[in-house]
Coordinates of C-alpha atoms (C1' of nucleotides) in Angstrom, one line a residue:
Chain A
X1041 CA -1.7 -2.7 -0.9
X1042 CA 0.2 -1.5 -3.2
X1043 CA 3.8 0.1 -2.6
X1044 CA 5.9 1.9 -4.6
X1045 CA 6.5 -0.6 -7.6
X1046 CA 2.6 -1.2 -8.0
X1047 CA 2.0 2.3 -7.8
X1048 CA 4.2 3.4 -10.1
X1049 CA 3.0 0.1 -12.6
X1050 CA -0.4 1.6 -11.9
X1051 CA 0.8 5.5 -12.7
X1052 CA 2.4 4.5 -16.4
X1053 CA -0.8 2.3 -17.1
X1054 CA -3.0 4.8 -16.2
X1055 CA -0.8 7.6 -18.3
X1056 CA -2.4 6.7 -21.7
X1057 CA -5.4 6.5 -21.0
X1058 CA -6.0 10.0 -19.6
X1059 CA -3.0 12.3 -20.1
X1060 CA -4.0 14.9 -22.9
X1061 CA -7.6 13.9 -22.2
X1062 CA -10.7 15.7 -20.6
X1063 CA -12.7 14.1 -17.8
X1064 CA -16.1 13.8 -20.3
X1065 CA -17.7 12.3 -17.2
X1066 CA -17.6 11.3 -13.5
X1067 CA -19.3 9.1 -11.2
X1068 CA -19.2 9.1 -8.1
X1069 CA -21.0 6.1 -6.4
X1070 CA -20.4 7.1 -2.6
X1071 CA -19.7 10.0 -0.7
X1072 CA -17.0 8.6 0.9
X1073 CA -13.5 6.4 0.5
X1074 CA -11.7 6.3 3.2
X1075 CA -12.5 9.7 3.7
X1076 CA -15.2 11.7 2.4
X1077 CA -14.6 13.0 -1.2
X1078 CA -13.9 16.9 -1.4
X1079 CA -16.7 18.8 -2.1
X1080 CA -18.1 19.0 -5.6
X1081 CA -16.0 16.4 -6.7
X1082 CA -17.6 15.6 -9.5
X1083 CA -18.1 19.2 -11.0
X1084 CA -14.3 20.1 -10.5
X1085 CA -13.1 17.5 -12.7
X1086 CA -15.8 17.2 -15.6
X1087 CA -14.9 19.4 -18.1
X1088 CA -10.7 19.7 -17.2
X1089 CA -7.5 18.2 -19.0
X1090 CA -5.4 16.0 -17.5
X1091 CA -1.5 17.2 -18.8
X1092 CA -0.1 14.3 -16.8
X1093 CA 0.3 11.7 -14.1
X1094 CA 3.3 11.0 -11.9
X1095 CA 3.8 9.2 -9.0
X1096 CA 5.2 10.5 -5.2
X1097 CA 5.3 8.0 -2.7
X1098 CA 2.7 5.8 -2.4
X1099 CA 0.4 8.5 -4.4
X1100 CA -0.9 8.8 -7.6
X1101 CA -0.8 12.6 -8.7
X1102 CA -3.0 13.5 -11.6
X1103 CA -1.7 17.1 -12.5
X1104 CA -5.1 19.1 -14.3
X1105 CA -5.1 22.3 -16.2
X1106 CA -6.5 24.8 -13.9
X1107 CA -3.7 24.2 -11.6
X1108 CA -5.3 21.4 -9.3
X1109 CA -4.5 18.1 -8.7
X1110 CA -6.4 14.9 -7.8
X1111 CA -4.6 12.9 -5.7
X1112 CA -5.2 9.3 -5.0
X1113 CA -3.9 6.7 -3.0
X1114 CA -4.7 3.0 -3.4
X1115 CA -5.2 1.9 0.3
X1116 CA -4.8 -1.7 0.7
X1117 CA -7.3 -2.7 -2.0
X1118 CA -7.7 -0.2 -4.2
X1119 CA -7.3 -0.7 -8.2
X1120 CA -8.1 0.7 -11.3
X1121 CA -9.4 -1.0 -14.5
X1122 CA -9.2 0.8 -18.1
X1123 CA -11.8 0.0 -20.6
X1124 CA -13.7 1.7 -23.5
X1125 CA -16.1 3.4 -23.9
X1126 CA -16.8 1.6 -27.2
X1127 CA -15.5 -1.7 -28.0
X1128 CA -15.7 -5.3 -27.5
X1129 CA -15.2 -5.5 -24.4
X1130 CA -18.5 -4.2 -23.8
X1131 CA -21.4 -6.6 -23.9
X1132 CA -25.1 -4.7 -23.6
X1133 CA -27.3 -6.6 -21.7
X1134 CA -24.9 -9.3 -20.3
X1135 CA -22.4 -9.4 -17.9
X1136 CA -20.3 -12.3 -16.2
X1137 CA -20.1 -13.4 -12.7
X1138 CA -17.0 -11.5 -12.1
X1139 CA -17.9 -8.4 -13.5
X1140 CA -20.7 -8.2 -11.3
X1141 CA -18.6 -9.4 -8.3
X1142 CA -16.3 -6.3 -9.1
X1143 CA -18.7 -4.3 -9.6
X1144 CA -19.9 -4.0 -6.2
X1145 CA -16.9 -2.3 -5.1
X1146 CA -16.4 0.4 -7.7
X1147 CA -17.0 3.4 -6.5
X1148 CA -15.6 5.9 -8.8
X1149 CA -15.9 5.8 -12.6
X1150 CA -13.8 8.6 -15.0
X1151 CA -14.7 9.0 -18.6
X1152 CA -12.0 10.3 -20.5
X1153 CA -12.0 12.5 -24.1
X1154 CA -10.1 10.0 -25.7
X1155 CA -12.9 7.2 -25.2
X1156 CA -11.1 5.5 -22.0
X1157 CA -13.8 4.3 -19.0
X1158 CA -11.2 4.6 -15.7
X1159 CA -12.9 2.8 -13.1
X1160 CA -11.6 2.8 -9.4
X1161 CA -12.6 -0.4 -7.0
X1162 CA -11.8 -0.4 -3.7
X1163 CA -13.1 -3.3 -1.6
X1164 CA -11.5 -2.1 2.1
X1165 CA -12.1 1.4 1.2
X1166 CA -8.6 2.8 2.6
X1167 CA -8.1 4.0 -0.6
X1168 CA -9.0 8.1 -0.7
X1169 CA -8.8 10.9 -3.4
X1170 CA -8.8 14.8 -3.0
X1171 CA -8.0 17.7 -5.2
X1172 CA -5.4 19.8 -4.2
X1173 CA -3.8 23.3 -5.7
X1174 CA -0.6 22.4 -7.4
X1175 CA 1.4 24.9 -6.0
X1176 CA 0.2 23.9 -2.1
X1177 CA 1.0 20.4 -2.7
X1178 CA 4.5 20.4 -1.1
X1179 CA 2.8 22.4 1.9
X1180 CA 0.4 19.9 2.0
X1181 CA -0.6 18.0 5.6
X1182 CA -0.3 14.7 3.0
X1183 CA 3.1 15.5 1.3
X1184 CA 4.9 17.9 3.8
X1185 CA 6.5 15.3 6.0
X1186 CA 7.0 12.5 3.2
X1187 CA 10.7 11.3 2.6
X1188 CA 13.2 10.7 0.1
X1189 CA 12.1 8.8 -2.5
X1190 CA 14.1 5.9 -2.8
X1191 CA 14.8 5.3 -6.4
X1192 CA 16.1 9.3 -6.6
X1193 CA 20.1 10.0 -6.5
X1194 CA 18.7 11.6 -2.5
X1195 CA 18.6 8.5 -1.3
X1196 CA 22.6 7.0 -0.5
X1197 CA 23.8 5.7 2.5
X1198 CA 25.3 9.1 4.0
X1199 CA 21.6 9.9 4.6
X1200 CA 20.1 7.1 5.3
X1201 CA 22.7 7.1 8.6
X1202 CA 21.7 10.4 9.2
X1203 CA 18.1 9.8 9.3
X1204 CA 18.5 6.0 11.4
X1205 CA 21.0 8.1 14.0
X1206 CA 19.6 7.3 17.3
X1207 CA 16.5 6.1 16.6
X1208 CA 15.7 3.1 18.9
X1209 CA 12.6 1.9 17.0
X1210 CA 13.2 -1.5 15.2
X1211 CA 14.9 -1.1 11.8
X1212 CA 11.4 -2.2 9.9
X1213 CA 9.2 0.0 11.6
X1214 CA 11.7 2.6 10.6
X1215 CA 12.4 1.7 6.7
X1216 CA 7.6 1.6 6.7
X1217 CA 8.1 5.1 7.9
X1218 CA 6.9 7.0 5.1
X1219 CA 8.7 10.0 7.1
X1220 CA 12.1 8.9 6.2
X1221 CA 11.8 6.6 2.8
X1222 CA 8.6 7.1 1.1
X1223 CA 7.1 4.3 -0.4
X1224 CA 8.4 1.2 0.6
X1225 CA 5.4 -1.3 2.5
X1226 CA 5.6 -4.5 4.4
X1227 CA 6.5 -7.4 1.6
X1228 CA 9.4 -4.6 0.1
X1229 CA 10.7 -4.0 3.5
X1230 CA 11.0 -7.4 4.1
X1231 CA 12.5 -8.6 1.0
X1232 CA 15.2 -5.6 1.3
X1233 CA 16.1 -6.7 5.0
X1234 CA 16.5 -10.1 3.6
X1235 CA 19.4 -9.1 0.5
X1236 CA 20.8 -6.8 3.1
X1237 CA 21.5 -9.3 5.3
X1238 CA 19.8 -7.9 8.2
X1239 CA 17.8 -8.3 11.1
X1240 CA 14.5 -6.9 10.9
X1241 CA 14.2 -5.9 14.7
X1242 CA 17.8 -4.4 14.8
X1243 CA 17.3 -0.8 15.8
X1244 CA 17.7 1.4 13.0
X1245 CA 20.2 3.2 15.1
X1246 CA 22.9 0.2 13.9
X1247 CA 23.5 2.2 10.2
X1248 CA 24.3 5.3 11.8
X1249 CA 28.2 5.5 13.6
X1250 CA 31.8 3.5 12.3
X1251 CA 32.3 1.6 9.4
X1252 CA 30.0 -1.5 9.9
X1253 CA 27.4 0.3 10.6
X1254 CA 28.1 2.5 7.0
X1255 CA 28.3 -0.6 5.0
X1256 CA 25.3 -2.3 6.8
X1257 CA 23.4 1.2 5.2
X1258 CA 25.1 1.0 2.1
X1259 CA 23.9 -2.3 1.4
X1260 CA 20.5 -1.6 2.4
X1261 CA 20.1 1.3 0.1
X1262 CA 21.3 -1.2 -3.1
X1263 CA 19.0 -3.9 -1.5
X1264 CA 16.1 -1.1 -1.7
X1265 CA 16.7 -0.1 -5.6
X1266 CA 17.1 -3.4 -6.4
X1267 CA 14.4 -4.8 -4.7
X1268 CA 11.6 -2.0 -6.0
X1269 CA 13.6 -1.2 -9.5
X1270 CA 13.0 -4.8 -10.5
X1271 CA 9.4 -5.2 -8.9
X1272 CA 8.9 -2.3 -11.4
X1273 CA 10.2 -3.8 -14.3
X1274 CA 8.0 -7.0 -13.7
X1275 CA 5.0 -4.8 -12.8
X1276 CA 4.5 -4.9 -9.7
X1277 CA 3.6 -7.9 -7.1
X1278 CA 0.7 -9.6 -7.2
X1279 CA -0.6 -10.7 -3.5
X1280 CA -4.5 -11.3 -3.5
X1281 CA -6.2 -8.9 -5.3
X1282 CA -3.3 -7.1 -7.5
X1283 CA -3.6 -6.7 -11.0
X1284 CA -2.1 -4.2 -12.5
X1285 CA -4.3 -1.8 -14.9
X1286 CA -4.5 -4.0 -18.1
X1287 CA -6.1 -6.5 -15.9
X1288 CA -3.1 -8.9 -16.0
X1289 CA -1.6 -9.8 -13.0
X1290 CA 2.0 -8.6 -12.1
X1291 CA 4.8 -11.2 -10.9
X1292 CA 7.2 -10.1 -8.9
X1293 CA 6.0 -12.7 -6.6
X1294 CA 7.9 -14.9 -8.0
X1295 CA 10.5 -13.5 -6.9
X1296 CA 10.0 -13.0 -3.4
X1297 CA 12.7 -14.2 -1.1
X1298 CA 11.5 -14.3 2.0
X1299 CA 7.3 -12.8 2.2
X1300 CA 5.2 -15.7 2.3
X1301 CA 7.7 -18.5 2.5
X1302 CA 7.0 -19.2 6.1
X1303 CA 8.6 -22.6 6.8
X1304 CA 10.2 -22.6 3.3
X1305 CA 13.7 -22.9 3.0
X1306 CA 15.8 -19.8 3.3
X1307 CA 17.3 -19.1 -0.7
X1308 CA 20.6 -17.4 -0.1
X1309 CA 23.5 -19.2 -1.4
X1310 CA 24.9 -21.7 1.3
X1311 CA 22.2 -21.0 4.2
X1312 CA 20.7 -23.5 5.4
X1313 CA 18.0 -21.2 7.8
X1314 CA 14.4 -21.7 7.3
X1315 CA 12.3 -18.3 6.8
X1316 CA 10.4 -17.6 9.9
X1317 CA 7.3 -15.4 10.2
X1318 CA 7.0 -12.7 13.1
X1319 CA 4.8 -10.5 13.7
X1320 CA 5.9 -6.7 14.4
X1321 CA 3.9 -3.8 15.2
X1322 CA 1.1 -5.9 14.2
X1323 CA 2.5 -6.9 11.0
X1324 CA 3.8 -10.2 9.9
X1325 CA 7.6 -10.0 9.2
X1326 CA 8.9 -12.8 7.0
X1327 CA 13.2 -13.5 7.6
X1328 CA 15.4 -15.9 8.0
X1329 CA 17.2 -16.1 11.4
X1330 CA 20.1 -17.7 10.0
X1331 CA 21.7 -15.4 7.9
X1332 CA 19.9 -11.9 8.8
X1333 CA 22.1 -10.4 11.4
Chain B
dA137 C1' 9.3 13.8 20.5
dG138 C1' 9.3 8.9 19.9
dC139 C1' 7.0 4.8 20.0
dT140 C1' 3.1 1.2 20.2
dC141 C1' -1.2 -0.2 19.3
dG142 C1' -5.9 -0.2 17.9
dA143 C1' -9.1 1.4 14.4
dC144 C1' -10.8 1.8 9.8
dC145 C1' -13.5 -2.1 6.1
dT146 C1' -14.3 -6.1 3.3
dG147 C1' -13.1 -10.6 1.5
dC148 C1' -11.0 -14.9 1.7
dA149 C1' -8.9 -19.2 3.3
dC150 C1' -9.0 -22.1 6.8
dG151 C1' -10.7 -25.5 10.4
dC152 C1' -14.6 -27.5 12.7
Chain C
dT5 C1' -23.3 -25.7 4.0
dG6 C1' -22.3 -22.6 7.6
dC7 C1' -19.9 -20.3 11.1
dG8 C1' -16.0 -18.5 13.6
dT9 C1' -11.2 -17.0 13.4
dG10 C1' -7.3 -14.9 11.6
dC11 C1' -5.2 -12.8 7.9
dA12 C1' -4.3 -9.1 4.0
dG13 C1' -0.2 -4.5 0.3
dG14 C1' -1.6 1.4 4.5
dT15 C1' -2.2 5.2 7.4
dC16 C1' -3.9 7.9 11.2
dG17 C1' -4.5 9.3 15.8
dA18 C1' -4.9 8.2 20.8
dG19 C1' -2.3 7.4 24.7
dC20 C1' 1.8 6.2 27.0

DNA sequence: AGCTCGACCTGCACGC
DNA sequence: TGCGTGCAGGTCGAGC
C-alpha cells in the first residue's frame, strides 16, 4: 500500500504518459475492484483527453476534458506499469515467466494517443476507480471529510493541536486518520513518531494544551514533511510488491528507522533501545521504547 | 460522536 | 513437496 510519497511517485510517472493524450482504448477485464466499476466505464473514457493528473491524499485524480474525473486509489496492492504500444519491449508470441505471473492480476488496461499501454494490476483488489464530475469532487462522499494535506503550508502545529484537542484515541490511530492528515499510512506514521520522539500509543490529546505539548506538535509536523518529502525524492518505499511506474523499485526503505527493524538496534544518536514491534488496532507498530516518550 | 474490530482478497514467507 | 499459519502499504461499516 502505497501512501502519500508512492502515490505521488506514481502520479508524476504516470503524468507523461497520458496528460495531453486521448484514451484510444480501454479494457476492462472485471466488473469489479474493490468495488464494482461505474457504469459504462469503458465508453466514458474512450475517446476523452486527459489535461492532467494530480494527486489528493492517497488518490490519484486524472482530470478529463468533459469535466469528469477518474479517480483511482491503489489499495494495498495496486500498481501501474507504462509500456508501448510499439516497441521493444514487446515480444509477439513470447512472454516470460513474470509477465505471465503479472498478468493474472491486471485488470484494467488504458491505451493512450501518444502510444503509452497504462496497465493497472491489483492482486488484493482494494484498489477501486470511479469517475466523478469535477466540480462535485469536493462534495464528494470520497473527498468531503479528507484532511489537510500534509506537505501544504495548512498543515503547522497550531492546527494540528487543534485537531488532536481531546481526542483520547492513541496518537497513531489518529495521525492514519485520513480525516485529520490525509495521506500518511502505517510505515510513514511510524517512522514520523520515531524522529518526533514520541510514543505511538500516547493519546493524541498530548499536542493540544501548554508548551510541551506545542513543541511535541511542532516536531511532529517537521518529522511528517521530512519523513514523506524525502520518501518522495527517493520515489517512494519499496515493501513487497512496490515498484514505482518505470518498473524500478523505489528505496526509501533504506531509510526506514524504525518499520521492519524488529529486534534491530534502535538508530538515534546515543540510544541504546532496541525497536520493538506492537501491534495496534490490528496493525503492527514498529518503535523504540527507549527514546519515544 | 468516538472508538475498536472484523471484513474485504491474494500472495508470500515461514515452520513442520 | 505440501499444508497450515500469520503477515502485508488501506478503508469501510457494524456494533459498542
Amino acid at each position: 500500500m502505497p501512501e502519500l510519497p508512492e502515490v505521488e511517485t506514481v502520479t508524476r510517472g504516470l503524468t507523461p504518459a497520458m496528460r495531453g493524450h486521448r484514451f484510444v482504448r480501454v479494457e476492462q477485464r472485471r466488473p469489479n475492484l474493490r468495488f464494482p466499476l461505474p457504469e459504462r466505464f469503458v465508453t466514458r473514457l474512450e475517446g476523452r483527453t486527459v489535461t492532467g493528473l494530480r494527486r489528493r491524499a492517497k488518490y490519484i485524480l486524472v482530470d478529463l476534458n468533459d469535466g469528469e474525473v477518474l479517480v483511482m486509489h491503489l489499495g494495498m496492492s495496486g500498481r501501474f506499469t507504462i509500456s508501448a504500444t510499439s516497441g521493444e519491449d514487446v515480444e509477439p508470441g513470447g512472454f516470460t515467466l513474470a509477465a505471465s505471473t503479472a498478468a493474472t492480476h491486471d485488470h484494467i488496461v488504458f491505451t493512450l494517443s501518444g502510444g503509452a499501454v497504462v496497465t493497472y494490476n491489483d492482486a488484493r483488489r482494494f484498489g477501486f476507480m470511479d469517475l466523478i464530475a469535477a466540480d462535485a469532487l469536493d462534495r464528494h462522499k470520497l473527498f468531503r471529510d479528507i484532511g489537510v494535506e500534509p506537505l501544504s503550508n495548512a498543515l503547522h502545529a497550531g492546527l494540528l493541536a487543534e485537531l488532536a484537542h481531546g481526542r483520547s484515541v492513541d496518537l497513531k490511530a489518529f495521525l492514519m486518520d485520513q480525516r485529520q492528515i490525509a495521506g500518511l499510512g502505517n510505515i510513514y506514521v511510524c517512522e514520523a513518531l520515531w524522529r518526533a520522539g514520541l510514543k505511538p500509543t500516547r493519546a493524541a490529546a498530548t499536542l493540544a494544551g501548554r508548551a510541551a505539548a506545542e513543541a511535541r506538535a511542532e516536531a511532529l509536523v517537521v518529522a511528517i514533511r521530512g519523513v514523506l518529502s524525502e520518501a518522495i525524492e527517493a520515489g517512494g518505499s519499496s515493501l513487497r510488491d512496490y515498484k514505482q511506474v518505470s518498473g524500478e523499485l523505489g528505496y526509501f526503505q533504506k531509510a526506514h528507522a524504525v518499520y521492519g527493524r524488529e529486534a534491530e538496534p534502535c538508530l538515534r544518536a546515543g540510544c541504546t533501545g532496541v525497536v520493538r514491534r506492537q501491534v495496534q488496532a490490528g496493525r503492527s507498530t514498529f518503535f523504540c521504547p527507549a527514546c519515544q516518550r
